[in-house]
Tab-separated table of C-alpha atoms and ligand atoms in Angstrom:
chain	number	residue	atom	x	y	z
A	6	MET	CA	0.000	0.000	0.000
A	7	PRO	CA	1.403	3.463	-0.824
A	8	PRO	CA	2.479	5.538	2.206
A	9	ALA	CA	-0.246	8.180	1.744
A	10	GLU	CA	-2.987	5.551	1.950
A	11	ARG	CA	-1.443	3.948	5.004
A	12	ILE	CA	-1.236	7.338	6.720
A	13	LEU	CA	-4.874	8.091	5.893
A	14	GLN	CA	-5.775	4.782	7.523
A	15	GLY	CA	-4.022	5.796	10.731
A	16	ASP	CA	-0.745	3.918	10.370
A	17	ARG	CA	1.557	5.649	12.879
A	18	LEU	CA	4.710	4.036	11.578
A	19	ALA	CA	4.003	5.275	8.047
A	20	LEU	CA	3.342	8.752	9.494
A	21	ALA	CA	6.583	8.679	11.492
A	22	ARG	CA	8.478	7.701	8.341
A	23	LEU	CA	6.879	10.515	6.377
A	24	LEU	CA	7.865	13.038	9.069
A	25	SER	CA	11.494	11.950	8.757
A	26	GLU	CA	11.297	12.225	4.978
A	27	LEU	CA	9.842	15.714	5.310
A	28	GLU	CA	12.501	16.759	7.787
A	29	ASN	CA	15.135	15.669	5.286
A	30	GLN	CA	13.185	17.317	2.461
A	31	THR	CA	13.232	14.233	0.243
A	32	SER	CA	11.308	14.105	-3.011
A	33	GLN	CA	9.534	10.943	-1.816
A	34	GLY	CA	8.268	12.885	1.201
A	35	GLU	CA	7.136	15.780	-0.996
A	36	ALA	CA	5.274	13.368	-3.263
A	37	THR	CA	3.448	11.717	-0.370
A	38	LEU	CA	2.561	15.123	1.070
A	39	GLY	CA	1.146	16.100	-2.311
A	40	GLU	CA	-1.170	13.088	-2.214
A	41	LEU	CA	-2.204	13.952	1.339
A	42	TYR	CA	-2.860	17.643	0.748
A	43	PRO	CA	-6.501	17.248	-0.397
A	44	HIS	CA	-7.178	15.582	2.967
A	45	THR	CA	-5.967	18.558	5.010
A	46	GLY	CA	-7.895	21.562	6.278
A	47	LYS	CA	-9.732	20.073	9.241
A	48	ALA	CA	-7.307	20.444	12.148
A	49	HIS	CA	-7.302	23.278	14.647
A	50	ILE	CA	-3.739	24.543	14.569
A	51	VAL	CA	-2.647	26.127	17.830
A	52	GLY	CA	0.686	27.923	18.199
A	53	VAL	CA	2.321	28.167	21.611
A	54	THR	CA	5.117	30.687	21.867
A	55	GLY	CA	6.967	32.725	24.457
A	56	ALA	CA	10.414	33.430	25.867
A	57	PRO	CA	12.724	30.523	26.755
A	58	GLY	CA	11.853	28.772	29.996
A	59	THR	CA	8.401	30.277	30.483
A	60	GLY	CA	6.977	26.757	30.747
A	61	LYS	CA	5.680	26.172	27.224
A	62	SER	CA	6.539	22.462	27.118
A	63	THR	CA	5.165	21.807	30.591
A	64	LEU	CA	1.980	23.657	29.694
A	65	VAL	CA	1.580	21.818	26.382
A	66	ASN	CA	1.991	18.494	28.200
A	67	ARG	CA	-0.739	19.538	30.628
A	68	LEU	CA	-2.967	20.681	27.820
A	69	VAL	CA	-2.598	17.383	25.990
A	70	GLN	CA	-3.545	15.531	29.173
A	71	LYS	CA	-6.515	17.811	29.664
A	72	LEU	CA	-7.757	17.424	26.079
A	73	ARG	CA	-7.354	13.644	26.118
A	74	THR	CA	-8.878	12.941	29.514
A	75	ALA	CA	-11.623	15.527	29.958
A	76	GLN	CA	-14.380	13.760	28.031
A	77	PRO	CA	-12.850	10.476	26.870
A	78	ASP	CA	-15.688	9.745	24.450
A	79	GLN	CA	-15.282	13.011	22.556
A	80	ALA	CA	-11.633	13.757	23.252
A	81	PRO	CA	-9.890	15.181	20.185
A	82	THR	CA	-6.788	13.488	18.850
A	83	VAL	CA	-3.747	15.685	19.406
A	84	ALA	CA	-0.418	16.147	17.653
A	85	VAL	CA	2.434	18.180	19.123
A	86	ILE	CA	5.204	19.704	17.041
A	87	ALA	CA	8.049	20.960	19.201
A	88	VAL	CA	10.258	23.178	17.084
A	89	ASP	CA	13.858	23.261	18.211
A	90	PRO	CA	13.024	22.344	21.797
A	91	SER	CA	15.506	22.563	24.624
A	92	SER	CA	13.285	20.736	27.066
A	93	PRO	CA	12.011	17.238	26.442
A	94	TYR	CA	8.449	16.096	25.998
A	95	SER	CA	7.320	13.350	28.274
A	96	GLY	CA	4.529	12.144	26.042
A	97	GLY	CA	1.919	13.703	28.257
A	98	ALA	CA	2.912	12.335	31.633
A	99	ILE	CA	4.657	14.845	33.841
A	100	LEU	CA	7.403	13.536	36.049
A	101	GLY	CA	6.306	13.313	39.651
A	102	ASP	CA	2.685	13.929	38.774
A	103	ARG	CA	0.603	11.896	41.185
A	104	ILE	CA	-2.745	12.448	39.529
A	105	ARG	CA	-4.023	9.171	38.135
A	106	MET	CA	-4.610	9.396	34.435
A	107	ARG	CA	-4.298	7.433	31.266
A	108	ASP	CA	-0.754	6.865	30.176
A	109	LEU	CA	-0.530	9.272	27.283
A	110	ALA	CA	2.769	7.831	26.132
A	111	GLY	CA	0.778	4.768	25.060
A	112	ASP	CA	-2.237	6.765	23.847
A	113	THR	CA	-2.652	6.337	20.084
A	114	GLY	CA	-4.665	9.559	20.001
A	115	VAL	CA	-1.497	11.537	20.729
A	116	PHE	CA	1.524	11.988	18.483
A	117	ILE	CA	4.470	14.078	19.670
A	118	ARG	CA	7.330	14.974	17.385
A	119	SER	CA	10.320	17.209	18.061
A	120	MET	CA	12.255	18.865	15.335
A	121	ALA	CA	15.743	20.247	15.772
A	122	SER	CA	17.305	19.854	12.368
A	123	ARG	CA	18.637	23.058	10.896
A	124	GLY	CA	20.198	21.196	8.016
A	125	LYS	CA	18.960	23.280	5.159
A	126	LEU	CA	18.168	26.927	4.835
A	127	GLY	CA	14.552	27.553	5.700
A	128	GLY	CA	14.497	23.913	6.803
A	129	LEU	CA	12.731	24.421	10.111
A	130	ALA	CA	10.025	26.686	8.753
A	131	SER	CA	9.367	24.486	5.792
A	132	ALA	CA	9.361	21.283	7.845
A	133	THR	CA	6.968	22.827	10.388
A	134	GLY	CA	4.474	23.564	7.619
A	135	ALA	CA	4.933	20.108	6.138
A	136	PHE	CA	4.521	18.385	9.533
A	137	THR	CA	1.330	20.350	10.144
A	138	MET	CA	-0.110	19.169	6.826
A	139	ALA	CA	0.908	15.565	7.508
A	140	PHE	CA	-0.749	15.537	10.957
A	141	ASP	CA	-3.831	17.276	9.585
A	142	ALA	CA	-4.237	14.710	6.794
A	143	ALA	CA	-3.607	11.882	9.268
A	144	GLY	CA	-6.679	13.063	11.155
A	145	TYR	CA	-5.218	14.780	14.208
A	146	GLU	CA	-7.866	17.246	15.278
A	147	VAL	CA	-5.716	19.588	17.358
A	148	ILE	CA	-2.136	20.374	16.359
A	149	LEU	CA	-0.043	22.200	18.961
A	150	ILE	CA	3.143	23.876	17.720
A	151	GLU	CA	5.671	25.014	20.341
A	152	THR	CA	8.276	27.569	19.271
A	153	VAL	CA	10.528	29.863	21.269
A	154	GLY	CA	10.160	33.598	20.875
A	155	ALA	CA	7.407	35.761	19.518
A	156	GLY	CA	7.449	37.188	16.041
A	157	GLN	CA	11.127	37.223	15.267
A	158	ALA	CA	11.575	33.455	15.479
A	159	GLU	CA	12.561	31.571	12.355
A	160	VAL	CA	9.242	29.842	12.554
A	161	ASP	CA	6.765	32.640	12.959
A	162	VAL	CA	4.114	30.590	14.639
A	163	ALA	CA	1.423	33.258	14.549
A	164	SER	CA	1.177	33.174	10.780
A	165	ARG	CA	0.977	29.373	10.832
A	166	ALA	CA	-1.715	28.895	13.435
A	167	HIS	CA	-5.419	29.523	13.767
A	168	THR	CA	-4.961	30.311	17.432
A	169	THR	CA	-1.787	31.742	18.940
A	170	ILE	CA	-1.087	31.446	22.650
A	171	VAL	CA	1.663	33.663	24.032
A	172	ILE	CA	3.156	32.473	27.301
A	173	ASP	CA	4.700	34.902	29.747
A	174	ALA	CA	6.082	34.280	33.213
A	175	PRO	CA	7.118	36.435	36.153
A	176	GLY	CA	10.753	37.471	36.501
A	177	LEU	CA	11.667	37.868	32.851
A	178	GLY	CA	12.972	41.401	33.313
A	179	ASP	CA	11.825	44.819	32.200
A	180	ASP	CA	13.112	44.620	28.619
A	181	VAL	CA	10.794	41.726	27.977
A	182	GLN	CA	7.994	43.442	29.833
A	183	ALA	CA	8.495	46.513	27.645
A	184	ASN	CA	7.989	44.489	24.512
A	185	LYS	CA	4.370	43.656	25.198
A	186	ALA	CA	2.998	45.554	22.216
A	187	GLY	CA	4.587	43.115	19.772
A	188	ILE	CA	3.194	40.187	21.700
A	189	LEU	CA	-0.282	41.681	21.630
A	190	GLU	CA	-0.188	41.804	17.851
A	191	ILE	CA	0.091	38.060	17.592
A	192	ALA	CA	-1.659	36.754	20.721
A	193	ASP	CA	-5.185	35.394	20.643
A	194	ILE	CA	-4.756	34.152	24.190
A	195	LEU	CA	-2.292	35.509	26.739
A	196	VAL	CA	-1.043	33.288	29.523
A	197	VAL	CA	0.963	34.176	32.606
A	198	ASN	CA	2.411	30.837	33.596
A	199	LYS	CA	4.237	30.137	36.870
A	200	SER	CA	1.470	31.957	38.665
A	201	ASP	CA	2.634	30.134	41.801
A	202	LEU	CA	5.785	32.294	41.824
A	203	PRO	CA	6.155	35.735	43.406
A	204	GLY	CA	5.625	38.571	40.955
A	205	ALA	CA	2.965	36.733	38.955
A	206	ALA	CA	0.247	39.191	39.920
A	207	ARG	CA	2.432	42.072	38.754
A	208	THR	CA	3.121	40.401	35.414
A	209	LEU	CA	-0.580	39.782	34.992
A	210	ARG	CA	-1.358	43.450	35.697
A	211	THR	CA	1.364	44.634	33.285
A	212	LEU	CA	-0.098	42.505	30.520
A	213	GLU	CA	-3.635	43.645	31.159
A	214	MET	CA	-2.513	47.276	31.186
A	215	ALA	CA	-0.530	46.870	27.972
A	216	MET	CA	-3.580	45.354	26.372
A	217	HIS	CA	-5.794	48.258	27.329
A	218	LEU	CA	-3.181	50.677	25.991
A	219	ALA	CA	-2.929	48.799	22.723
A	220	LEU	CA	-6.656	48.418	22.308
A	221	PRO	CA	-8.121	51.503	23.962
A	222	ALA	CA	-11.334	51.865	21.959
A	223	SER	CA	-13.176	48.587	21.941
A	224	GLY	CA	-10.897	46.449	24.062
A	225	SER	CA	-11.239	43.716	21.493
A	226	LEU	CA	-9.832	42.739	18.113
A	227	GLY	CA	-12.577	42.265	15.590
A	228	GLY	CA	-14.930	40.999	18.244
A	229	TRP	CA	-12.485	38.761	20.089
A	230	ASP	CA	-11.511	39.766	23.617
A	231	ILE	CA	-8.009	38.462	24.223
A	232	PRO	CA	-8.202	36.576	27.501
A	233	VAL	CA	-5.339	36.993	29.964
A	234	LEU	CA	-5.084	33.791	31.952
A	235	ALA	CA	-2.985	32.729	34.914
A	236	THR	CA	-1.671	29.168	34.951
A	237	ALA	CA	0.720	27.001	36.895
A	238	ALA	CA	1.685	24.258	34.495
A	239	THR	CA	3.487	22.264	37.172
A	240	THR	CA	0.309	21.866	39.247
A	241	GLY	CA	-2.285	22.106	36.484
A	242	GLU	CA	-3.800	25.297	37.862
A	243	GLY	CA	-5.712	27.244	35.206
A	244	ILE	CA	-5.472	24.562	32.518
A	245	ASP	CA	-9.244	24.113	32.356
A	246	ALA	CA	-9.697	27.803	31.585
A	247	LEU	CA	-6.969	27.660	28.955
A	248	ALA	CA	-8.560	24.662	27.226
A	249	ALA	CA	-11.900	26.467	27.290
A	250	ALA	CA	-10.358	29.627	25.800
A	251	ILE	CA	-8.824	27.607	22.957
A	252	ALA	CA	-12.188	26.038	22.174
A	253	SER	CA	-13.904	29.453	22.306
A	254	HIS	CA	-11.399	30.980	19.942
A	255	ARG	CA	-11.947	28.186	17.443
A	256	GLN	CA	-15.689	28.747	17.683
A	257	PHE	CA	-15.185	32.501	17.274
A	258	LEU	CA	-13.087	32.017	14.119
A	259	LEU	CA	-15.639	29.665	12.596
A	260	GLU	CA	-18.538	32.026	13.302
A	261	SER	CA	-16.802	35.289	12.329
A	262	GLY	CA	-15.204	34.155	9.080
A	263	GLY	CA	-11.793	34.558	10.693
A	264	TRP	CA	-11.019	30.909	10.008
A	265	GLY	CA	-10.911	31.460	6.218
A	266	GLU	CA	-8.829	34.598	6.671
A	267	ARG	CA	-6.244	32.724	8.720
A	268	GLU	CA	-6.205	29.895	6.206
A	269	ARG	CA	-5.267	32.393	3.494
A	270	LEU	CA	-2.584	33.964	5.686
A	271	ARG	CA	-1.191	30.541	6.558
A	272	THR	CA	-1.048	29.481	2.937
A	273	ARG	CA	0.518	32.743	1.806
A	274	THR	CA	3.222	32.556	4.505
A	275	GLN	CA	4.018	28.994	3.562
A	276	LEU	CA	4.310	29.838	-0.142
A	277	GLU	CA	6.448	32.922	0.531
A	278	GLN	CA	8.829	30.990	2.736
A	279	ASP	CA	9.028	28.071	0.340
A	280	LEU	CA	9.769	30.478	-2.493
A	281	ALA	CA	12.520	32.205	-0.513
A	282	ALA	CA	13.972	28.855	0.587
A	283	SER	CA	13.943	27.459	-2.917
A	284	LEU	CA	15.591	30.571	-4.375
A	285	MET	CA	18.247	30.362	-1.667
A	286	ALA	CA	18.709	26.656	-2.344
A	287	SER	CA	19.940	27.452	-5.830
A	288	PHE	CA	22.922	29.149	-4.174
A	289	LEU	CA	23.769	26.148	-2.037
A	290	ASP	CA	25.508	24.656	-5.043
A	291	PRO	CA	29.200	24.635	-3.919
A	292	GLU	CA	30.405	26.467	-7.001
A	293	ILE	CA	27.907	29.269	-6.600
A	294	GLU	CA	28.490	29.315	-2.851
A	295	ALA	CA	32.183	29.989	-3.425
A	296	ARG	CA	31.208	32.849	-5.677
A	297	PHE	CA	28.751	34.037	-3.008
A	298	ASP	CA	31.624	34.140	-0.489
A	299	SER	CA	33.865	36.092	-2.830
A	300	LEU	CA	31.080	38.584	-3.513
A	301	VAL	CA	30.514	39.024	0.226
A	302	GLN	CA	34.226	39.753	0.578
A	303	SER	CA	34.098	42.294	-2.252
A	304	VAL	CA	31.173	44.061	-0.614
A	305	VAL	CA	32.981	44.094	2.749
A	306	GLU	CA	36.032	45.595	1.060
A	307	ARG	CA	33.846	48.209	-0.648
A	308	LYS	CA	34.879	46.984	-4.096
A	309	LEU	CA	31.236	46.296	-4.899
A	310	THR	CA	27.983	47.745	-3.651
A	311	PRO	CA	25.495	45.270	-2.156
A	312	ARG	CA	23.234	45.962	-5.121
A	313	ALA	CA	26.004	45.171	-7.626
A	314	ALA	CA	26.728	41.918	-5.779
A	315	LEU	CA	23.057	40.999	-5.951
A	316	ASP	CA	22.977	41.730	-9.692
A	317	ALA	CA	26.061	39.592	-10.167
A	318	LEU	CA	24.429	36.719	-8.271
A	319	LEU	CA	21.177	36.965	-10.169
A	320	GLY	CA	23.052	37.215	-13.477
A	321	GLU	CA	25.031	34.129	-12.571
A	322	ASP	CA	21.850	32.293	-11.693
A	323	SER	CA	19.971	33.106	-14.911
A	324	SER	CA	22.960	32.273	-17.152
A	325	SER	CA	23.469	28.938	-15.401
A	326	ARG	CA	19.905	27.921	-16.242
A	327	ARG	CA	20.339	28.273	-19.981
B	7	LIG	N1	7.170	27.216	39.513
B	7	LIG	C1	6.793	26.845	38.309
B	7	LIG	N2	7.701	26.303	37.476
B	7	LIG	C2	7.276	25.930	36.245
B	7	LIG	C3	5.933	26.096	35.815
B	7	LIG	N3	5.839	25.654	34.554
B	7	LIG	C4	7.051	25.225	34.198
B	7	LIG	N4	7.926	25.383	35.206
B	7	LIG	C5	9.348	25.027	35.216
B	7	LIG	O1	10.059	25.910	34.372
B	7	LIG	C6	11.130	25.215	33.720
B	7	LIG	C7	10.999	25.382	32.209
B	7	LIG	O2	9.841	24.728	31.775
B	7	LIG	P1	9.643	24.284	30.273
B	7	LIG	O3	8.282	23.720	30.156
B	7	LIG	O4	10.778	23.452	29.832
B	7	LIG	O5	9.709	25.712	29.573
B	7	LIG	P2	9.787	26.043	28.018
B	7	LIG	O6	9.146	27.356	27.846
B	7	LIG	O7	9.235	24.910	27.231
B	7	LIG	O8	11.317	26.152	27.796
B	7	LIG	P3	12.101	26.221	26.404
B	7	LIG	O9	11.498	25.172	25.501
B	7	LIG	O10	13.500	25.938	26.792
B	7	LIG	O11	11.908	27.613	25.900
B	7	LIG	C8	11.034	23.774	34.179
B	7	LIG	O12	11.921	23.575	35.220
B	7	LIG	C9	9.604	23.647	34.643
B	7	LIG	O13	9.438	22.653	35.630
B	7	LIG	C10	5.001	26.667	36.739
B	7	LIG	O14	3.815	26.863	36.468
B	7	LIG	N5	5.494	27.029	37.965
B	8	LIG	MG1	10.091	23.808	25.643
């Protein structure tokens, strides 16, 4: 049976193989993804981002547990994509957690995949998009994508998700606190994690204030009031409210037409990044790369302007195609 068919039938091994193919950007992987594409478009894609160490992985683990155990009969299947993670995923079970629950590591409704390969230029961004499509086609109903940083990250999660959750935590310092406006542009849900730590109330107030400053008139973005939630991922505090907010946002998007808008944005971002990556890939040819290096040197030495170097590169590229 061809891999695409096996994946559509829920074969986890075939899916795992495809993910590796996609990570390595093989043509076999691309071909399978092409066959799967018509089966995508159903999943709720949720981005989870925030500064390093704010508790994103711990929170995602909790969320997966919550989604899978709340109403077992109607629990959504969940895939997790951890982009360039520095902390490991446990497969849903948190170390030292004494709450009795199903062992998510053996739960076939959960698929967790980390991705750390930076092999090729644009590799992470492109693989994240490809993984999302693969999970979507395979029938995973919620896809959680964890990335570090907000906005400036290589994988700009906000333009890849339907719902973006920005995680903050107390004690990150004033420079981070001062950068709230940027966060507000991408957040659909704001979370102050580590609410068990001192300073959490202050962080919560800062965020709420920044939000009122950014959105003085209506206090909402196109009808959606960005919730500011307090959680403690290590104890599970606030996870119910977070899961509810995610479900509400999905409902809001479906009812307001925002879902289609985000689908267009997601597709456009993917195409733009693939285009940039594929143009760059033409320069990864060792011969052209050597020329690239010598042009960089010439620009550094002021023998060429950056524009002239660009023209030289583009000229080289078009002549090599003849
Ligand atoms: N006190 C407290 N500690 C927490 C909480 N959530 C996470 N932590 C701890 O914070 C540390 C970082 O948690 P992670 O979940 O790895 O954070 P992360 O944001 O995924 O980190 P990176 O992936 O490295 O950016 C760990 O030691 C967690 O146990 C919380 O709610 N309260
Ligand atoms: Mg992490």
